[in-house]
Coordinates of C-alpha atoms in Angstrom, one line a residue:
X1 CA -28.1 -36.5 -54.4
X2 CA -29.1 -37.6 -50.9
X3 CA -25.8 -39.5 -50.6
X4 CA -23.8 -36.5 -51.7
X5 CA -25.7 -34.3 -49.3
X6 CA -25.0 -36.6 -46.4
X7 CA -21.3 -36.7 -47.2
X8 CA -21.2 -32.9 -47.4
X9 CA -22.8 -32.6 -44.0
X10 CA -20.2 -35.0 -42.6
X11 CA -17.4 -33.0 -44.1
X12 CA -18.9 -29.8 -42.8
X13 CA -19.2 -31.4 -39.3
X14 CA -15.6 -32.5 -39.4
X15 CA -14.5 -29.0 -40.5
X16 CA -16.5 -27.4 -37.7
X17 CA -15.1 -29.8 -35.1
X18 CA -11.5 -29.2 -36.2
X19 CA -12.1 -25.4 -36.0
X20 CA -13.5 -25.7 -32.5
X21 CA -10.5 -28.0 -31.5
X22 CA -8.0 -25.6 -32.9
X23 CA -9.7 -22.6 -31.2
X24 CA -9.7 -24.6 -27.9
X25 CA -6.0 -25.4 -28.3
X26 CA -5.3 -21.7 -29.1
X27 CA -7.0 -20.4 -26.0
X28 CA -5.5 -23.1 -23.8
X29 CA -2.0 -22.2 -25.1
X30 CA -2.7 -18.5 -24.6
X31 CA -3.9 -19.0 -21.1
X32 CA -0.8 -21.1 -20.3
X33 CA 1.4 -18.4 -21.7
X34 CA -0.3 -15.6 -19.7
X35 CA -0.2 -17.7 -16.5
X36 CA 3.3 -19.1 -17.0
X37 CA 5.8 -18.4 -14.3
X38 CA 9.2 -18.4 -16.0
X39 CA 12.3 -19.9 -14.4
X40 CA 13.8 -16.9 -12.5
X41 CA 17.4 -18.3 -13.1
X42 CA 20.1 -19.8 -11.1
X43 CA 21.9 -18.5 -8.0
X44 CA 25.6 -17.8 -8.8
X45 CA 28.4 -16.9 -6.5
X46 CA 28.9 -13.2 -6.4
X47 CA 26.6 -10.3 -5.4
X48 CA 22.9 -10.4 -4.6
X49 CA 21.5 -7.7 -7.0
X50 CA 18.2 -6.2 -5.8
X51 CA 16.8 -3.7 -8.4
X52 CA 13.9 -1.9 -6.7
X53 CA 12.3 -0.6 -9.9
X54 CA 9.0 0.4 -8.4
X55 CA 7.4 0.5 -4.9
X56 CA 7.7 -1.6 -1.8
X57 CA 4.2 -2.7 -0.6
X58 CA 2.7 -4.9 2.0
X59 CA 0.7 -6.9 -0.6
X60 CA 1.0 -7.0 -4.3
X61 CA -2.0 -5.9 -6.3
X62 CA -3.8 -8.1 -8.8
X63 CA -2.8 -7.7 -12.4
X64 CA -5.2 -8.8 -15.2
X65 CA -2.7 -9.7 -18.0
X66 CA -5.2 -9.2 -20.8
X67 CA -6.2 -5.8 -19.5
X68 CA -2.5 -4.9 -19.1
X69 CA -1.7 -5.7 -22.7
X70 CA -4.7 -3.9 -24.1
X71 CA -4.4 -0.8 -21.9
X72 CA -1.2 0.3 -23.6
X73 CA 0.3 1.2 -20.2
X74 CA 2.3 -0.9 -17.8
X75 CA 1.6 -1.0 -14.0
X76 CA 4.1 0.1 -11.5
X77 CA 6.2 -2.9 -10.3
X78 CA 5.7 -3.9 -6.7
X79 CA 7.9 -5.7 -4.2
X80 CA 6.6 -7.2 -1.0
X81 CA 8.5 -5.8 1.9
X82 CA 8.8 -9.2 3.6
X83 CA 10.3 -10.7 0.5
X84 CA 13.0 -8.1 0.4
X85 CA 13.8 -8.6 4.1
X86 CA 13.7 -12.4 3.7
X87 CA 16.2 -12.2 0.8
X88 CA 18.5 -9.9 2.8
X89 CA 18.5 -12.2 5.8
X90 CA 19.2 -15.2 3.6
X91 CA 22.1 -13.4 1.9
X92 CA 23.7 -12.7 5.3
X93 CA 24.0 -16.4 5.9
X94 CA 24.6 -17.7 2.3
X95 CA 28.3 -18.3 1.5
X96 CA 27.6 -17.8 -2.2
X97 CA 26.7 -14.2 -1.6
X98 CA 29.8 -12.0 -1.2
X99 CA 28.0 -8.6 -1.3
X100 CA 24.6 -7.1 -1.6
X101 CA 23.8 -4.4 -4.2
X102 CA 20.6 -2.3 -4.1
X103 CA 20.0 -0.4 -7.4
X104 CA 17.7 2.4 -6.4
X105 CA 17.7 4.2 -9.8
X106 CA 14.0 3.6 -10.5
X107 CA 12.9 3.1 -6.9
X108 CA 9.6 5.0 -6.3
X109 CA 9.3 4.7 -2.5
X110 CA 7.9 2.8 0.4
X111 CA 6.2 3.3 3.8
X112 CA 8.1 4.3 6.9
X113 CA 7.8 0.9 8.5
X114 CA 8.8 -1.0 5.4
X115 CA 11.9 1.3 5.1
X116 CA 12.8 0.6 8.7
X117 CA 12.5 -3.2 8.3
X118 CA 14.6 -3.2 5.1
X119 CA 17.2 -1.0 6.7
X120 CA 17.5 -3.2 9.7
X121 CA 17.9 -6.2 7.4
X122 CA 20.7 -4.4 5.6
X123 CA 22.4 -3.9 9.0
X124 CA 22.2 -7.6 9.6
X125 CA 24.0 -8.3 6.3
X126 CA 26.8 -5.9 7.2
X127 CA 27.0 -7.5 10.7
X128 CA 27.8 -10.7 8.8
X129 CA 30.9 -9.0 7.4
X130 CA 29.4 -8.6 3.9
X131 CA 29.4 -5.2 2.2
X132 CA 26.1 -3.5 1.1
X133 CA 26.3 -1.0 -1.7
X134 CA 23.6 1.3 -3.2
X135 CA 23.6 3.1 -6.5
X136 CA 21.2 5.7 -7.9
X137 CA 21.0 8.7 -10.2
X138 CA 18.9 10.5 -7.6
X139 CA 18.4 10.1 -3.9
X140 CA 15.3 11.4 -2.1
X141 CA 14.0 10.8 1.4
X142 CA 13.0 7.1 0.9
X143 CA 16.2 6.4 -1.0
X144 CA 18.3 7.8 1.8
X145 CA 16.4 6.0 4.5
X146 CA 17.7 2.8 2.9
X147 CA 21.1 4.0 1.6
X148 CA 22.0 5.2 5.1
X149 CA 22.4 1.6 6.1
X150 CA 24.8 0.8 3.2
X151 CA 28.5 0.5 3.6
X152 CA 29.0 2.5 0.4
X153 CA 26.5 4.9 -1.2
X154 CA 27.2 5.8 -4.9
X155 CA 25.7 8.6 -6.8
X156 CA 26.0 9.3 -10.5
X157 CA 28.0 12.6 -11.1
X158 CA 25.1 14.1 -13.0
X159 CA 22.6 13.0 -10.3
X160 CA 21.1 14.7 -7.3
X161 CA 20.4 14.0 -3.6
X162 CA 17.8 16.2 -1.8
X163 CA 16.0 15.7 1.5
X164 CA 12.6 17.3 1.6
X165 CA 11.1 15.9 4.8
X166 CA 7.5 14.7 5.3
X167 CA 4.6 17.1 4.6
X168 CA 3.2 18.9 1.6
X169 CA 0.0 20.3 0.3
X170 CA -3.6 19.1 0.1
X171 CA -6.1 20.2 -2.6
X172 CA -9.3 22.0 -1.5
X173 CA -12.3 22.1 -3.8
X174 CA -14.9 24.2 -2.0
X175 CA -14.2 27.2 -4.2
X176 CA -14.5 25.2 -7.4
X177 CA -17.7 23.5 -6.2
X178 CA -19.2 27.0 -5.4
X179 CA -18.4 28.1 -8.9
X180 CA -20.1 25.0 -10.3
X181 CA -23.1 25.5 -7.9
X182 CA -22.5 22.0 -6.5
X183 CA -23.5 21.2 -2.9
X184 CA -21.1 18.9 -1.2
X185 CA -23.2 17.7 1.7
X186 CA -20.9 16.7 4.5
X187 CA -21.9 14.3 7.3
X188 CA -19.4 13.7 10.0
X189 CA -18.7 13.3 13.7
X190 CA -15.6 14.7 15.4
X191 CA -13.7 18.0 15.2
X192 CA -10.6 16.4 13.7
X193 CA -12.1 14.3 10.8
X194 CA -10.2 16.3 8.2
X195 CA -11.1 13.9 5.4
X196 CA -14.2 16.0 4.5
X197 CA -12.3 19.3 4.5
X198 CA -11.3 19.2 0.8
X199 CA -15.0 19.5 -0.1
X200 CA -16.1 22.0 2.6
X201 CA -13.1 24.3 3.0
X202 CA -10.5 26.3 1.0
X203 CA -7.7 25.6 3.4
X204 CA -6.7 23.3 6.3
X205 CA -8.5 23.9 9.6
X206 CA -6.5 24.8 12.6
X207 CA -7.5 21.6 14.4
X208 CA -6.4 19.4 11.5
X209 CA -3.1 21.4 11.1
X210 CA -2.3 20.9 14.8
X211 CA -3.1 17.2 14.8
X212 CA -1.4 16.2 11.5
X213 CA 1.5 18.5 12.3
X214 CA 2.3 16.5 15.4
X215 CA 2.3 13.3 13.3
X216 CA 4.5 14.7 10.7
X217 CA 7.0 16.0 13.2
X218 CA 7.1 12.6 14.9
X219 CA 7.8 10.9 11.5
X220 CA 10.5 13.5 10.7
X221 CA 12.1 12.9 14.1
X222 CA 12.2 9.2 13.6
X223 CA 13.6 9.6 10.1
X224 CA 16.4 11.9 11.3
X225 CA 17.3 9.7 14.2
X226 CA 17.5 6.6 12.0
X227 CA 19.6 8.2 9.3
X228 CA 22.0 10.1 11.5
X229 CA 22.6 7.1 13.6
X230 CA 23.5 5.1 10.5
X231 CA 25.6 8.0 9.0
X232 CA 26.9 10.1 12.0
X233 CA 29.1 12.3 9.8
X234 CA 26.1 13.5 7.7
X235 CA 25.6 17.2 7.9
X236 CA 21.8 16.8 7.9
X237 CA 21.0 20.2 9.5
X238 CA 22.9 21.9 6.8
X239 CA 21.2 19.9 4.0
X240 CA 17.7 20.5 5.3
X241 CA 18.0 23.9 7.0
X242 CA 19.6 25.8 4.2
X243 CA 19.4 23.8 1.0
X244 CA 20.1 26.9 -1.2
X245 CA 23.3 27.8 0.6
X246 CA 24.4 24.2 0.9
X247 CA 24.1 23.7 -2.9
X248 CA 25.7 27.1 -3.7
X249 CA 28.9 26.1 -1.8
X250 CA 29.4 23.5 -4.5
X251 CA 28.8 25.9 -7.4
X252 CA 25.3 24.6 -7.9
X253 CA 26.5 21.0 -8.5
X254 CA 24.1 19.0 -6.3
X255 CA 26.0 15.8 -6.7
X256 CA 29.2 17.4 -5.3
X257 CA 27.2 19.0 -2.6
X258 CA 25.8 15.6 -1.6
X259 CA 29.3 14.2 -1.4
X260 CA 30.6 17.1 0.7
X261 CA 27.6 16.9 3.1
X262 CA 28.1 13.1 3.6
X263 CA 24.8 12.1 1.9
X264 CA 26.8 9.8 -0.4
X265 CA 30.3 8.3 -0.3
X266 CA 31.3 8.1 -4.0
X267 CA 30.5 9.8 -7.2
X268 CA 30.7 7.5 -10.2
X269 CA 28.7 6.3 -13.2
X270 CA 27.3 2.8 -13.5
X271 CA 30.5 1.4 -15.1
X272 CA 32.7 2.7 -12.2
X273 CA 30.2 1.3 -9.7
X274 CA 30.1 -2.1 -11.4
X275 CA 33.9 -2.2 -11.3
X276 CA 33.9 -1.6 -7.6
X277 CA 31.3 -4.3 -7.0
X278 CA 33.4 -6.7 -9.2
X279 CA 36.3 -6.0 -6.8
X280 CA 34.2 -7.2 -3.9
X281 CA 32.1 -9.9 -5.4
X282 CA 34.0 -11.1 -8.5
X283 CA 33.9 -10.4 -12.2
X284 CA 31.0 -11.7 -14.4
X285 CA 32.3 -14.8 -16.2
X286 CA 29.5 -14.6 -18.7
X287 CA 29.8 -10.9 -19.8
X288 CA 32.5 -8.5 -20.8
X289 CA 30.1 -5.6 -20.7
X290 CA 31.6 -2.5 -18.9
X291 CA 30.2 -2.4 -15.4
X292 CA 29.2 -6.0 -15.2
X293 CA 29.9 -8.1 -12.1
X294 CA 29.0 -11.6 -10.9
X295 CA 25.6 -11.5 -9.5
X296 CA 22.3 -13.3 -8.8
X297 CA 19.0 -11.6 -9.3
X298 CA 16.6 -10.9 -6.4
X299 CA 14.0 -13.2 -8.1
X300 CA 16.3 -16.1 -8.6
X301 CA 17.7 -15.9 -5.0
X302 CA 14.3 -15.6 -3.4
X303 CA 13.1 -18.6 -5.4
X304 CA 16.1 -20.6 -4.2
X305 CA 15.1 -20.2 -0.5
X306 CA 13.4 -23.2 1.0
X307 CA 9.9 -22.7 2.5
X308 CA 9.5 -23.5 6.2
X309 CA 6.7 -26.0 6.9
X310 CA 7.6 -27.5 10.3
X311 CA 5.6 -27.2 13.5
X312 CA 2.3 -25.5 14.2
X313 CA 0.6 -23.3 11.5
X314 CA 0.1 -19.7 12.3
X315 CA -2.3 -18.0 9.9
X316 CA -1.6 -14.5 8.6
X317 CA -4.4 -12.5 6.9
X318 CA -3.3 -9.3 5.1
X319 CA -5.5 -6.2 5.1
X320 CA -3.7 -3.9 2.7
X321 CA -5.0 -0.9 0.8
X322 CA -8.3 0.8 1.0
X323 CA -11.1 -1.2 2.6
X324 CA -14.0 -1.6 0.2
X325 CA -17.2 -3.6 -0.1
X326 CA -17.1 -6.7 -2.2
X327 CA -14.4 -9.0 -3.5
X328 CA -11.7 -6.6 -4.6
X329 CA -8.1 -7.4 -4.1
X330 CA -5.4 -8.4 -3.3
X331 CA -3.8 -4.9 -3.0
X332 CA -7.3 -3.6 -2.1
X333 CA -9.0 -4.9 1.0
X334 CA -12.3 -6.2 -0.3
X335 CA -14.4 -7.0 2.8
X336 CA -16.2 -10.0 1.4
X337 CA -13.0 -11.5 0.0
X338 CA -11.1 -11.2 3.2
X339 CA -14.0 -12.5 5.3
X340 CA -14.3 -15.5 3.0
X341 CA -10.5 -16.2 3.3
X342 CA -10.9 -16.2 7.1
X343 CA -14.0 -18.3 7.1
X344 CA -12.4 -20.9 4.8
X345 CA -9.3 -21.2 7.0
X346 CA -11.4 -21.8 10.1
X347 CA -11.2 -25.5 9.5
X348 CA -7.5 -25.5 8.6
X349 CA -6.3 -26.3 12.1
X350 CA -4.5 -23.0 12.6
X351 CA -2.9 -22.7 16.0
X352 CA -3.2 -18.9 16.0
X353 CA -4.0 -15.9 13.7
X354 CA -2.1 -12.8 13.0
X355 CA -3.9 -9.9 11.3
X356 CA -1.5 -7.7 9.3
X357 CA -3.0 -4.3 8.7
X358 CA -1.6 -1.7 6.3
X359 CA -4.6 0.4 5.4
X360 CA -6.0 3.9 5.9
X361 CA -9.5 2.4 6.2
X362 CA -12.5 2.8 3.9
X363 CA -16.0 1.4 4.0
X364 CA -17.4 1.0 7.6
X365 CA -19.6 -1.9 6.6
X366 CA -16.6 -3.8 5.0
X367 CA -14.5 -3.0 8.1
X368 CA -17.1 -4.5 10.3
X369 CA -17.5 -7.6 8.0
X370 CA -13.8 -8.3 8.4
X371 CA -13.8 -7.7 12.2
X372 CA -16.7 -10.2 12.6
X373 CA -14.8 -12.8 10.6
X374 CA -11.7 -12.3 12.9
X375 CA -14.0 -12.5 16.0
X376 CA -15.1 -16.0 14.9
X377 CA -11.5 -17.2 15.6
X378 CA -11.6 -15.7 19.1
X379 CA -14.9 -17.4 19.6
X380 CA -13.1 -20.7 19.0
X381 CA -10.4 -19.8 21.5
X382 CA -7.8 -19.2 18.8
X383 CA -5.2 -16.6 19.8
X384 CA -5.4 -13.5 17.6
X385 CA -2.6 -10.9 17.3
X386 CA -2.7 -7.7 15.2
X387 CA 0.4 -6.3 13.5
X388 CA 0.2 -2.7 12.2
X389 CA 2.3 -1.8 9.2
X390 CA 2.8 1.8 7.8
X391 CA -0.7 2.8 8.5
X392 CA -3.6 1.3 10.4
X393 CA -6.1 4.1 10.8
X394 CA -9.9 4.6 10.9
X395 CA -11.3 1.4 9.2
X396 CA -7.8 -0.1 9.5
X397 CA -8.1 0.3 13.3
X398 CA -11.8 -0.9 13.3
X399 CA -10.8 -4.3 11.8
X400 CA -8.3 -4.7 14.7
X401 CA -10.8 -4.6 17.5
X402 CA -11.2 -8.4 17.8
X403 CA -7.8 -9.2 19.0
X404 CA -5.8 -10.2 22.0
X405 CA -2.8 -8.0 21.4
X406 CA -1.9 -5.2 19.0
X407 CA 1.7 -4.5 17.8
X408 CA 2.8 -1.3 16.1
X409 CA 6.0 0.5 15.2
X410 CA 6.8 4.1 16.4
X411 CA 6.4 5.1 12.7
X412 CA 3.0 3.6 12.3
X413 CA 0.1 6.0 11.6
X414 CA -3.0 5.0 13.5
X415 CA -6.1 6.3 15.2
X416 CA -8.4 8.4 13.1
X417 CA -11.4 7.0 15.0
X418 CA -14.2 8.7 13.2
X419 CA -16.6 8.4 10.3
X420 CA -18.0 10.6 7.6
X421 CA -19.8 10.7 4.3
X422 CA -19.9 13.2 1.5
X423 CA -22.8 13.3 -1.0
X424 CA -22.9 15.9 -3.8
X425 CA -26.3 17.3 -4.9
X426 CA -26.9 19.5 -7.9
X427 CA -30.0 21.6 -7.3
X428 CA -28.2 24.9 -7.8
X429 CA -26.5 23.6 -10.9
X430 CA -29.8 22.4 -12.3
X431 CA -31.5 25.8 -11.6
X432 CA -28.8 27.6 -13.5
X433 CA -29.5 25.4 -16.5
X434 CA -33.2 25.9 -16.2
X435 CA -33.9 22.4 -14.8
X436 CA -36.5 22.2 -11.9
X437 CA -37.7 19.3 -9.9
X438 CA -41.3 19.1 -8.5
X439 CA -43.9 16.6 -7.7
X440 CA -46.3 15.2 -5.1
X441 CA -44.9 13.6 -1.9
X442 CA -46.8 11.7 0.7
X443 CA -44.1 11.8 3.4
X444 CA -41.0 14.0 4.0
X445 CA -38.9 11.1 2.6
X446 CA -40.9 10.5 -0.6
X447 CA -38.6 10.9 -3.6
X448 CA -35.5 11.1 -1.5
X449 CA -32.6 11.1 -2.0
X450 CA -32.9 13.3 -5.1
X451 CA -29.5 14.8 -6.3
X452 CA -31.4 17.3 -8.5
X453 CA -34.1 18.5 -6.1
X454 CA -31.7 18.4 -3.1
X455 CA -32.4 16.8 0.2
X456 CA -35.2 17.7 2.6
X457 CA -34.3 18.7 6.2
X458 CA -35.7 15.3 7.3
X459 CA -33.4 13.5 4.9
X460 CA -30.4 15.5 6.1
X461 CA -31.3 14.6 9.7
X462 CA -31.6 10.9 8.9
X463 CA -28.2 10.8 7.2
X464 CA -26.5 12.6 10.0
X465 CA -28.2 10.3 12.5
X466 CA -26.7 7.3 10.6
X467 CA -23.2 8.9 10.9
X468 CA -23.7 9.5 14.6
X469 CA -24.9 5.9 15.2
X470 CA -21.9 4.4 13.3
X471 CA -19.5 6.6 15.3
X472 CA -21.1 5.4 18.6
X473 CA -20.7 1.8 17.4
X474 CA -17.0 2.5 16.6
X475 CA -16.4 4.1 20.1
X476 CA -18.1 1.1 21.8
X477 CA -16.0 -1.4 19.9
X478 CA -12.8 0.4 20.9
X479 CA -13.9 0.8 24.5
X480 CA -14.7 -2.9 24.8
X481 CA -11.5 -4.0 23.0
X482 CA -9.2 -1.7 24.9
X483 CA -10.9 -1.9 28.3
X484 CA -11.4 1.9 28.3
X485 CA -14.4 4.1 29.2
X486 CA -16.3 5.3 26.1
X487 CA -15.6 8.9 27.3
X488 CA -11.9 8.4 27.3
X489 CA -12.0 6.8 23.8
X490 CA -14.0 9.8 22.6
X491 CA -11.3 12.2 23.9
X492 CA -8.6 10.5 21.7
X493 CA -11.0 9.8 18.8
X494 CA -13.0 12.3 16.8
X495 CA -10.8 11.6 13.8
X496 CA -7.5 12.4 15.5
X497 CA -4.5 10.8 13.9
X498 CA -1.6 9.4 16.0
X499 CA 1.9 8.1 15.5
X500 CA 2.7 4.7 16.9
X501 CA 4.5 6.1 20.0
X502 CA 1.7 8.4 21.0
X503 CA -0.9 5.7 20.2
X504 CA 0.8 3.4 22.7
X505 CA 0.7 6.1 25.4
X506 CA -3.0 6.6 24.6
X507 CA -3.7 2.9 25.1
X508 CA -4.6 2.3 21.4
X509 CA -1.8 -0.3 21.0
X510 CA -0.2 -2.8 23.4
X511 CA 3.4 -3.1 22.3
X512 CA 6.1 -2.0 19.9
X513 CA 7.0 -4.6 17.3
X514 CA 6.7 -5.7 13.7
X515 CA 5.1 -8.8 12.0
X516 CA 7.9 -11.2 13.4
X517 CA 7.1 -10.0 16.9
X518 CA 3.3 -10.6 16.4
X519 CA 4.0 -14.0 14.9
X520 CA 6.3 -15.0 17.8
X521 CA 3.7 -13.9 20.4
X522 CA 0.9 -15.7 18.7
X523 CA 3.0 -18.9 18.4
X524 CA 3.8 -18.7 22.1
X525 CA 0.2 -18.2 23.0
X526 CA -0.6 -21.3 20.9
X527 CA 1.8 -23.4 22.9
X528 CA 4.5 -23.6 20.1
X529 CA 8.0 -24.1 21.5
X530 CA 11.0 -22.1 20.3
X531 CA 11.0 -22.2 16.5
X532 CA 8.5 -25.0 16.1
X533 CA 6.0 -23.1 14.0
X534 CA 5.5 -21.6 10.5
X535 CA 3.5 -18.8 9.0
X536 CA 0.7 -19.5 6.5
X537 CA -0.4 -16.5 4.5
X538 CA -4.1 -16.8 3.7
X539 CA -5.1 -16.4 0.1
X540 CA -1.5 -16.4 -1.4
X541 CA -0.3 -18.8 -4.0
X542 CA 2.8 -20.8 -3.3
X543 CA 4.8 -19.3 -6.2
X544 CA 6.7 -16.1 -5.4
X545 CA 6.5 -14.5 -8.9
X546 CA 4.1 -12.7 -11.1
X547 CA 2.9 -14.1 -14.4
X548 CA 5.0 -13.9 -17.6
X549 CA 2.9 -11.0 -18.8
X550 CA 3.4 -9.0 -15.6
X551 CA 7.2 -9.4 -15.9
X552 CA 7.1 -8.3 -19.5
X553 CA 5.0 -5.2 -19.1
X554 CA 6.8 -4.1 -15.9
X555 CA 10.2 -4.6 -17.5
X556 CA 9.0 -2.5 -20.4
X557 CA 7.7 0.2 -18.0
X558 CA 11.1 0.3 -16.2
X559 CA 12.9 0.6 -19.5
X560 CA 10.7 3.6 -20.5
X561 CA 11.0 5.2 -17.1
X562 CA 14.8 5.5 -17.2
X563 CA 16.5 7.1 -14.3
X564 CA 15.2 9.6 -11.8
X565 CA 16.4 12.5 -14.0
X566 CA 17.2 16.1 -13.0
X567 CA 15.0 18.5 -11.0
X568 CA 13.1 19.5 -14.0
X569 CA 12.2 15.9 -14.8
X570 CA 11.1 15.4 -11.2
X571 CA 8.9 18.5 -11.5
X572 CA 7.3 17.2 -14.6
X573 CA 6.5 13.9 -12.9
X574 CA 5.0 15.8 -10.0
X575 CA 2.7 17.5 -12.5
X576 CA 1.6 14.2 -13.8
X577 CA 0.9 12.9 -10.3
X578 CA -1.1 16.1 -9.6
X579 CA -3.5 15.2 -12.5
X580 CA -3.9 11.7 -11.1
X581 CA -4.6 13.1 -7.7
X582 CA -7.4 15.4 -9.0
X583 CA -9.0 12.5 -10.9
X584 CA -8.8 10.3 -7.7
X585 CA -10.4 13.1 -5.6
X586 CA -13.1 13.6 -8.2
X587 CA -13.9 9.9 -8.2
X588 CA -14.0 9.9 -4.4
X589 CA -16.6 12.7 -4.4
X590 CA -18.8 11.3 -7.2
X591 CA -18.2 7.6 -6.6
X592 CA -20.6 5.2 -5.0
X593 CA -19.7 5.1 -1.3
X594 CA -21.4 4.6 2.1
X595 CA -20.3 5.6 5.6
X596 CA -16.5 6.0 5.5
X597 CA -14.1 5.1 8.2
X598 CA -11.2 6.4 6.2
X599 CA -8.1 8.5 7.0
X600 CA -7.7 10.7 3.9
X601 CA -5.1 12.9 5.6
X602 CA -2.9 10.0 6.8
X603 CA 0.6 10.0 5.3
X604 CA 0.6 6.8 3.3
X605 CA 3.0 5.1 0.9
X606 CA 2.6 4.5 -2.8
X607 CA 0.1 1.8 -3.5
X608 CA -1.6 1.9 -0.1
X609 CA -4.6 3.7 -1.5
X610 CA -6.3 1.8 -4.3
X611 CA -6.6 3.3 -7.7
X612 CA -10.2 4.0 -8.7
X613 CA -10.1 1.2 -11.3
X614 CA -9.1 -1.3 -8.7
X615 CA -12.1 -0.7 -6.4
X616 CA -15.0 -2.9 -6.0
X617 CA -17.9 -2.5 -8.4
X618 CA -20.4 -4.4 -6.3
X619 CA -23.5 -2.7 -5.1
X620 CA -22.6 -1.3 -1.7
X621 CA -24.2 -1.9 1.6
X622 CA -25.7 0.6 4.0
X623 CA -28.1 3.5 3.9
X624 CA -25.7 6.1 2.7
X625 CA -24.1 3.8 0.2
X626 CA -27.5 3.0 -1.2
X627 CA -28.3 6.7 -1.6
X628 CA -24.9 7.2 -3.4
X629 CA -25.6 4.3 -5.6
X630 CA -29.1 5.7 -6.5
X631 CA -27.6 9.1 -7.3
X632 CA -24.9 7.6 -9.5
X633 CA -27.3 5.4 -11.4

């Protein structure tokens, strides 16, 4: 029996070992599948097909493939702006590419600066004597900003083209909070810090309306100048000044109205459009499908482009999305993550550093953590340039204060130098429900902060003092960095938002220019001659593509989304977006936050502000953040 028992134990051990081995192989295989980067395909002679089925961003956000599969919903597909520009510039010089096609049917938008950069790249393709064509079922402002630079703009006969211009509505919750007996305690400095107005007012203040109105008008002027220069025959005043009369002239057919006004050049379905591209770039030898043409995908063409590695290395750190405490990102600017990237690269023999900012700000403590990490480069006599993208406001401006030169575009939104905090308390709500708070306190701050009992006057004074001190620190940083008196900085601060042109006049930026200009300046300051340098993007992997799972789920999302649809479909999508906006605003009020250097009123592109689920879950830093954390837990 002892012998049989020993044999049985051996067999059981072998069985357990085999089970563990097979489980290990299963999870290794699963991980490999989720992390696989599939072959994007080969580049063929014909057209370069760029299907922008999502949003153009500065930095792609992180996707957890397991979470994406389990969530039942696919993320919005993202395209890095510099990748699109790089592909277009390469297409202009590649003899295999006979034409460029931008399919904007499921394009969801981009920031003003990104649209300008892509449009200029389209112009360079046309300058190389190669046609650029766009196709969509619907054209809105962002679509037209790109399509204006095409040699042929095609619209589906059942489609639409409407120009709304920048602007819109904010949501104000003071009335709702009053009905719920919730006190939104607002702490701020500056007459123009409109980020707190949704919680304290039922409408926009005159100061905020005047300030943001000037920014919107500047953006609108830039949009009109860009589009009318590219399409001089466009009757833009008619389209935007009297849209009802303009559409009525074509019997209510918006597609025909768009053709008559010069918004588009051709009306045709996808088959007719494909036949036109085939005339220019050649027929598809592998497909007889109607509307097919010889083409290479954006992914395949981009992968085929050689990486530049010669000369001195110029580091580029990207600060994109809301700035938060912790390790969040990419796509969200986690202060600790970005500071670690910068510190780890200090010993990488970088000749210079460029800080690329596309952020409306966020946590003041995280912004300062990033700024200090950048300053460590200057302490080592490494040249530092800052390049502003679509928006570099509030905390996005704070992180830029340790630099030698700041570049911005006229369309950049910047400024918003100010700080605030909002903390909800529920003493009135509790009283209505019959809940009271009482006890023994040894000091005015005993038991504080208490979201049920409310804040004592002393607690309120301490919190406001914290805000005032942080604002003074912000002013002093700007004054030192920009060589301006604090009083002058205060006059253009107080939360005021500026477009890039006005910001340059105010002394908040040094020069107009994009990321290439900042890189060239930094390389020159580092002593690099001509083109003897290359950019190194900190924290980015070498591969250009998302994982297999990301491609699968985003492809499925695009298939379900279909085309832009008619006006009623657009209205329905606006309703869905409104629900998401309300949820995001609720999370902003109730979430764990500290002192905020954030520009809530800044016009930003899709993806610039992080979704609530993407934010850091780390315990926040700072007095106000600690109070918020205590109230939430």
